[in-house]
PDB file of C-alpha atoms in Angstrom:
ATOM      1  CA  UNK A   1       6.078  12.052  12.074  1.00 61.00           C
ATOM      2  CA  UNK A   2       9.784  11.632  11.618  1.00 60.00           C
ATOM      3  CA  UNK A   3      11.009  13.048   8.330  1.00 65.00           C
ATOM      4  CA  UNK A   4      14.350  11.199   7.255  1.00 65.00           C
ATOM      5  CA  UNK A   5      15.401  13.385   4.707  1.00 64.00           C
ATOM      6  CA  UNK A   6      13.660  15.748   2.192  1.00 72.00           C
ATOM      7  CA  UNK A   7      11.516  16.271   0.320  1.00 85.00           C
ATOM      8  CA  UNK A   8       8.693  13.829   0.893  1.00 88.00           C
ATOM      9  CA  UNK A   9       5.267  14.591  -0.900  1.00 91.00           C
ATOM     10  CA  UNK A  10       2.170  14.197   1.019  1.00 93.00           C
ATOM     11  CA  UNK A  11      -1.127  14.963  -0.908  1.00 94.00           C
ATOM     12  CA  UNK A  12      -4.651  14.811   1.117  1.00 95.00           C
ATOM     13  CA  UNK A  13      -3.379  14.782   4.841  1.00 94.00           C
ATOM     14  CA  UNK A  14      -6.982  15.588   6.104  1.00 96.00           C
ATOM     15  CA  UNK A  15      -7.733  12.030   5.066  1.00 97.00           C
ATOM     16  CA  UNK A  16      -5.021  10.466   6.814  1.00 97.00           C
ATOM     17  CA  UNK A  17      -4.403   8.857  10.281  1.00 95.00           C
ATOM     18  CA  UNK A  18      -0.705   8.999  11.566  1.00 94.00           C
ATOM     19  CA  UNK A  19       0.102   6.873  14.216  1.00 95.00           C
ATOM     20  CA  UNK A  20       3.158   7.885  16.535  1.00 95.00           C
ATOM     21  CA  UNK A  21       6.053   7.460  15.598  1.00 93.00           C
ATOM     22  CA  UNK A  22       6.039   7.027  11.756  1.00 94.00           C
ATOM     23  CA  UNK A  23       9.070   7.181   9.685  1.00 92.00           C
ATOM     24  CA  UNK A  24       8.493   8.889   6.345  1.00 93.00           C
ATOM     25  CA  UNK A  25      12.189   7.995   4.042  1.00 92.00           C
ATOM     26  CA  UNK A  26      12.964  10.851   1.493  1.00 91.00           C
ATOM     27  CA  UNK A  27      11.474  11.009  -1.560  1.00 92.00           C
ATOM     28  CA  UNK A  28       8.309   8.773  -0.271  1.00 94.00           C
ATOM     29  CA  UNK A  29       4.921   9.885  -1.892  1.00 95.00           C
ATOM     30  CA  UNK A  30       1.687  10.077   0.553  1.00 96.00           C
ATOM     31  CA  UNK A  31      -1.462  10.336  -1.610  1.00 96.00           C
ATOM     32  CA  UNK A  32      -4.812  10.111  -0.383  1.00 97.00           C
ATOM     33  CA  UNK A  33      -6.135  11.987  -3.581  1.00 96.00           C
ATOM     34  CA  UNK A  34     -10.315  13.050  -2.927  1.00 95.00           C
ATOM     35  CA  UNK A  35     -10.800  14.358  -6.473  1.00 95.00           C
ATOM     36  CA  UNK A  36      -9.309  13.410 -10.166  1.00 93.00           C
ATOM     37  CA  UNK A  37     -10.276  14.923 -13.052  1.00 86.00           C
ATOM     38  CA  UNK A  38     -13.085  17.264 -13.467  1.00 87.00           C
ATOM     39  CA  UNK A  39     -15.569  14.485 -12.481  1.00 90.00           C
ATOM     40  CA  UNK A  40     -14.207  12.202 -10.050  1.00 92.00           C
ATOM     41  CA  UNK A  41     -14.267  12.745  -6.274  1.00 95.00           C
ATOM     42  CA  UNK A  42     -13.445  10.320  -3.444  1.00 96.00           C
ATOM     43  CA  UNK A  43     -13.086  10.178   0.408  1.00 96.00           C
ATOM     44  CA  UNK A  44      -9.914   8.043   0.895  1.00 97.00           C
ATOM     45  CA  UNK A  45      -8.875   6.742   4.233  1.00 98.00           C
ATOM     46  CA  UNK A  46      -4.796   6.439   4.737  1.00 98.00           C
ATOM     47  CA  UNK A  47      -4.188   4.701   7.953  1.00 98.00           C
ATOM     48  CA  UNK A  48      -0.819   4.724   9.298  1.00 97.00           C
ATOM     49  CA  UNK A  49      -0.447   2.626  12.409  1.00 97.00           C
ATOM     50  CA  UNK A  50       2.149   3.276  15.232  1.00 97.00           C
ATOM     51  CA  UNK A  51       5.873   2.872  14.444  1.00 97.00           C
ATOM     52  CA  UNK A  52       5.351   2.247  11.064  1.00 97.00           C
ATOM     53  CA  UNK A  53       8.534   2.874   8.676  1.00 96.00           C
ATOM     54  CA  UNK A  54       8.360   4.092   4.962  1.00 95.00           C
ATOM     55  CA  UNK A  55      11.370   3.530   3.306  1.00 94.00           C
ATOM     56  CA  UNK A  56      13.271   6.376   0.488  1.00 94.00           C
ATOM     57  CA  UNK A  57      10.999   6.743  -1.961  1.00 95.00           C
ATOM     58  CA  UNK A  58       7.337   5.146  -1.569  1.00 96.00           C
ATOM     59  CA  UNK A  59       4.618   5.503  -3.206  1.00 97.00           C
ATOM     60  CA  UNK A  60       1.390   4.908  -1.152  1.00 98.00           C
ATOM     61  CA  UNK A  61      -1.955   5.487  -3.261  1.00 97.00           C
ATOM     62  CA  UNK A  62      -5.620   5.437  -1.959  1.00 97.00           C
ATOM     63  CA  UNK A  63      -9.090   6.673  -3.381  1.00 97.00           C
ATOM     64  CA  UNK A  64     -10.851   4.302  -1.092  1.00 97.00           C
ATOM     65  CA  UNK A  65      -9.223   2.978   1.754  1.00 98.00           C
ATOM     66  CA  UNK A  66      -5.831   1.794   3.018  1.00 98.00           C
ATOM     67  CA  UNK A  67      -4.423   0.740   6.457  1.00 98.00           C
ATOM     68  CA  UNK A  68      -1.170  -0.347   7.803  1.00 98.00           C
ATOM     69  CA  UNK A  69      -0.750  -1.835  11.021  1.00 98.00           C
ATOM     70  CA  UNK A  70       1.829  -0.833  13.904  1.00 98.00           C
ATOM     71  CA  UNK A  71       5.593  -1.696  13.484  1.00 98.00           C
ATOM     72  CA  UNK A  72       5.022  -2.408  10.118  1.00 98.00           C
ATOM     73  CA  UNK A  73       8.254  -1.537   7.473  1.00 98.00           C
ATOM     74  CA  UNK A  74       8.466  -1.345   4.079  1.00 97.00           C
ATOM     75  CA  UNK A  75      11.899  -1.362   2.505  1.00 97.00           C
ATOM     76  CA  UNK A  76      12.775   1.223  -0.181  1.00 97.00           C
ATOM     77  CA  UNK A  77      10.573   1.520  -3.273  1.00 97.00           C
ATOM     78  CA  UNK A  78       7.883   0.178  -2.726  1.00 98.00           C
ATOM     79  CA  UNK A  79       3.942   0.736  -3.963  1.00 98.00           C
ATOM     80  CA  UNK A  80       1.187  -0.228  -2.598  1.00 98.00           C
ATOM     81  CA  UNK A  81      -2.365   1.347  -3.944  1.00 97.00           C
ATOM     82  CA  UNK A  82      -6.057   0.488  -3.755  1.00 97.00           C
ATOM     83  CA  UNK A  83      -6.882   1.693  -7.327  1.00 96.00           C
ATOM     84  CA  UNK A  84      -5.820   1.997 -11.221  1.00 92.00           C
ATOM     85  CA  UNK A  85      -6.334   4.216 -14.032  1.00 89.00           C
ATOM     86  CA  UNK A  86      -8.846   2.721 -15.730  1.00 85.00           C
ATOM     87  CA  UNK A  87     -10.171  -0.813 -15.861  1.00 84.00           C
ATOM     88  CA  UNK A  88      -9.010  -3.523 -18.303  1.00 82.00           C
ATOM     89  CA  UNK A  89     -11.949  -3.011 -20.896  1.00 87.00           C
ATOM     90  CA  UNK A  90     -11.202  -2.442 -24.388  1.00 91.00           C
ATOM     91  CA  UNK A  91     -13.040   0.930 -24.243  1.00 89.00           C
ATOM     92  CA  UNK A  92     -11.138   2.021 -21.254  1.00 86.00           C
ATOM     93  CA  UNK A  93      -7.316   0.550 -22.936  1.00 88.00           C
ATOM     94  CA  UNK A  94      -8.366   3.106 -26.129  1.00 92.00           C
ATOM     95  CA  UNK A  95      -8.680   6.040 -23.727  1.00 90.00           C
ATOM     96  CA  UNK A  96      -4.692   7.734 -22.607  1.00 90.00           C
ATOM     97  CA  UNK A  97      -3.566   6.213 -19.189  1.00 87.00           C
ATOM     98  CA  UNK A  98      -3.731   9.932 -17.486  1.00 87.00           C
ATOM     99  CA  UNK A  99      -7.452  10.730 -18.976  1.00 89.00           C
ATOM    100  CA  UNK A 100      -8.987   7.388 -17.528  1.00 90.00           C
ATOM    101  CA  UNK A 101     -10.958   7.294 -14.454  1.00 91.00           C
ATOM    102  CA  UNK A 102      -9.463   6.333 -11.606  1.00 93.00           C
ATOM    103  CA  UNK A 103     -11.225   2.379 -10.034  1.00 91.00           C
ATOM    104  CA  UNK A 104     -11.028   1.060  -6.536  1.00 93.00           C
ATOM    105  CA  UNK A 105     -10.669  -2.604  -6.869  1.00 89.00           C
ATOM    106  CA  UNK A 106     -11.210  -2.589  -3.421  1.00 95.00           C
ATOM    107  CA  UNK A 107      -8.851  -1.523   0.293  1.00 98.00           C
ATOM    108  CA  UNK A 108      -5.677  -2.633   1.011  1.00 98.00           C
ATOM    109  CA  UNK A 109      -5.010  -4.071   4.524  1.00 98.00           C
ATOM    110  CA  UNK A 110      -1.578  -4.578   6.047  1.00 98.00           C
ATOM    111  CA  UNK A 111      -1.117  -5.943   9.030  1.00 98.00           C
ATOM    112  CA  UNK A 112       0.893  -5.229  12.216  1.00 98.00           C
ATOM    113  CA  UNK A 113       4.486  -6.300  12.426  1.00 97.00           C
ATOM    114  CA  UNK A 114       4.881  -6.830   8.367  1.00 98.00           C
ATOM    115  CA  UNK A 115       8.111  -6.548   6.493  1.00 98.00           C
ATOM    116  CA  UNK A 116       7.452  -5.762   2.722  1.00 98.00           C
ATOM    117  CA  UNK A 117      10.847  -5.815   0.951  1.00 98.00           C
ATOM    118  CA  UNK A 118      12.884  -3.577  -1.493  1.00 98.00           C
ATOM    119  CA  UNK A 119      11.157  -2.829  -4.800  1.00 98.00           C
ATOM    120  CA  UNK A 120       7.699  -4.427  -3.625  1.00 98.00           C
ATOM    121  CA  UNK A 121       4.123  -3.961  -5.158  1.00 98.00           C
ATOM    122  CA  UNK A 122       1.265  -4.225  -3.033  1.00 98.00           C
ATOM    123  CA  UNK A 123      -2.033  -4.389  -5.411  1.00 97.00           C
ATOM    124  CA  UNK A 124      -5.765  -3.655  -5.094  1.00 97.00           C
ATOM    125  CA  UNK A 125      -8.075  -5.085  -2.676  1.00 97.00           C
ATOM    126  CA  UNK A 126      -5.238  -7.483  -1.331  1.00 98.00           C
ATOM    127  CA  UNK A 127      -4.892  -7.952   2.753  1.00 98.00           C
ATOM    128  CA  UNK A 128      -1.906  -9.150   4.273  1.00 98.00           C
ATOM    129  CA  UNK A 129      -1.882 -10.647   7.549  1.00 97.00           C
ATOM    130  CA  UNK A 130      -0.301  -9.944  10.828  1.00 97.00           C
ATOM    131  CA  UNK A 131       3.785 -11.148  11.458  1.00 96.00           C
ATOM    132  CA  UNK A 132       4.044 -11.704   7.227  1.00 98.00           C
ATOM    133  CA  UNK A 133       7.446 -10.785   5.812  1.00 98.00           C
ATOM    134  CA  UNK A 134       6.856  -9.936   1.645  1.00 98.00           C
ATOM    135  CA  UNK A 135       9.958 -10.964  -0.097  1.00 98.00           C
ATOM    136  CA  UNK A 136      12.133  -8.401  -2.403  1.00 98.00           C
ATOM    137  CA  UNK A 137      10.813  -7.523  -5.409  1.00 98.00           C
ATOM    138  CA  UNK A 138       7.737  -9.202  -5.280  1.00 98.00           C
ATOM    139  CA  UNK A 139       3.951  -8.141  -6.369  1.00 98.00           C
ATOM    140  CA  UNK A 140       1.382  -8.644  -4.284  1.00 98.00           C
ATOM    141  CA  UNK A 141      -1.945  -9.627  -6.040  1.00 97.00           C
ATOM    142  CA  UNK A 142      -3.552 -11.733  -3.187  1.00 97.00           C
ATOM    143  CA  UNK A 143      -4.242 -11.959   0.024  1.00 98.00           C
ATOM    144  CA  UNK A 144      -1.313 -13.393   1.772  1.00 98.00           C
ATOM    145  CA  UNK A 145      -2.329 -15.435   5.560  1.00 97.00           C
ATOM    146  CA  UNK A 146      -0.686 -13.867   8.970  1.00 96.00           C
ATOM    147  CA  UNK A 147       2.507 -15.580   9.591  1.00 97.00           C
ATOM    148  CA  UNK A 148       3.115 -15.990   6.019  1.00 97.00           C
ATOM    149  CA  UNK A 149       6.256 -15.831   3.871  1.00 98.00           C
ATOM    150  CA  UNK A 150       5.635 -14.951   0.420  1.00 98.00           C
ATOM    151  CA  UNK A 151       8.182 -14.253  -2.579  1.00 98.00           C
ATOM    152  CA  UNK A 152       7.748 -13.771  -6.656  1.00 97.00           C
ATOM    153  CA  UNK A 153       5.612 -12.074  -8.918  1.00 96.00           C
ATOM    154  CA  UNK A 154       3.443 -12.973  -8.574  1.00 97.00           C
ATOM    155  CA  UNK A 155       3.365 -13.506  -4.599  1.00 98.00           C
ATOM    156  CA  UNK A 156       3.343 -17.033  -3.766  1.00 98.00           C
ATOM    157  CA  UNK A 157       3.095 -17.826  -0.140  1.00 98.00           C
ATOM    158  CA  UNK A 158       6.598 -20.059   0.337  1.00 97.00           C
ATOM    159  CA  UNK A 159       5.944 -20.907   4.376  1.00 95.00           C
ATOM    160  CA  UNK A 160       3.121 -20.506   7.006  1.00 93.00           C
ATOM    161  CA  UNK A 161       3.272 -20.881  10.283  1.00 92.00           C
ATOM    162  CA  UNK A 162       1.187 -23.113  11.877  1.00 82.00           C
ATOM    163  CA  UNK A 163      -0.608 -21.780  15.298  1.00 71.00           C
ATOM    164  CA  UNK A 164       1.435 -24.360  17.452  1.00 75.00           C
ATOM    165  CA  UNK A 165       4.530 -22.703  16.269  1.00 77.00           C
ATOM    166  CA  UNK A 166       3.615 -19.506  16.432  1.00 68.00           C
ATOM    167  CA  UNK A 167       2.688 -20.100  20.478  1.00 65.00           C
TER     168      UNK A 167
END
């Protein structure tokens, strides 16, 4: 790991993979959180690939599973998680944000050689393909195809590559 800057949080390292060369930005939050609550327990799996850069202050969030492929980067602030507190019931929206449970709505897959930009949201149980660059600012709710562009919030995919033009 290659630290640039301090301090960086990482919570749960026994449940991640580290590839080589991974560039962890001050600030940046590593979470792969195995219990919540008195009740709750989990056994997350926070896959780093090789040369994969985490911009100043991340936050990366998994109960269940989340992988990111080699020479992926993410610009600064940006969140990507595999859960929430709570679900959107009525019964859960009466209980406080920090008391509800946390819920997997499934992993998060990112691809190899993906740029997420500044300020970028990457949601529950979304994949995003190989060579896809996520626009600034955007919030990912959906899987978004390999060689993909995709911009707003939420992410609409604005170009795809077809396979002639990729070879």
């Amino acid at each position: 790991i290659n630290v640039a800057g301090m301090p960086i949080h990482i919570h749960g390292a026994r449940f991640m993979e580290l590839g080589n060369q991974v560039e962890l930005g001050c600030h940046s939050r590593i979470c792969a959180v195995s219990k919540f609550g008195e009740s709750q327990t989990f056994t997350p799996q926070l896959i780093l690939g090789n040369h994969v850069v985490v911009q100043t202050l991340c936050h990366i969030g998994c109960i269940d599973k989340v992988t990111i492929g080699d020479y992926t980067t993410m610009g600064a602030r940006v969140y990507i998680t595999d859960h929430t507190h709570g679900t959107t019931d009525l019964a859960d929206l009466l209980v406080p944000p920090r008391k509800r449970k946390l819920f997997s709505r499934g992993p998060v897959k990112i691809g190899k050689h993906v740029h997420i930009g500044e300020n970028s949201c990457i949601m529950p149980g979304v994949s995003i393909g190989d060579y896809s660059v996520i626009g600034a600012n955007s919030v990912v709710t959906r899987d978004i195809p390999a060689f993909s562009i995709a911009v707003g919030s939420p992410a609409k995919v604005i170009r795809q590559y077809s396979q002639d033009e990729v070879q």
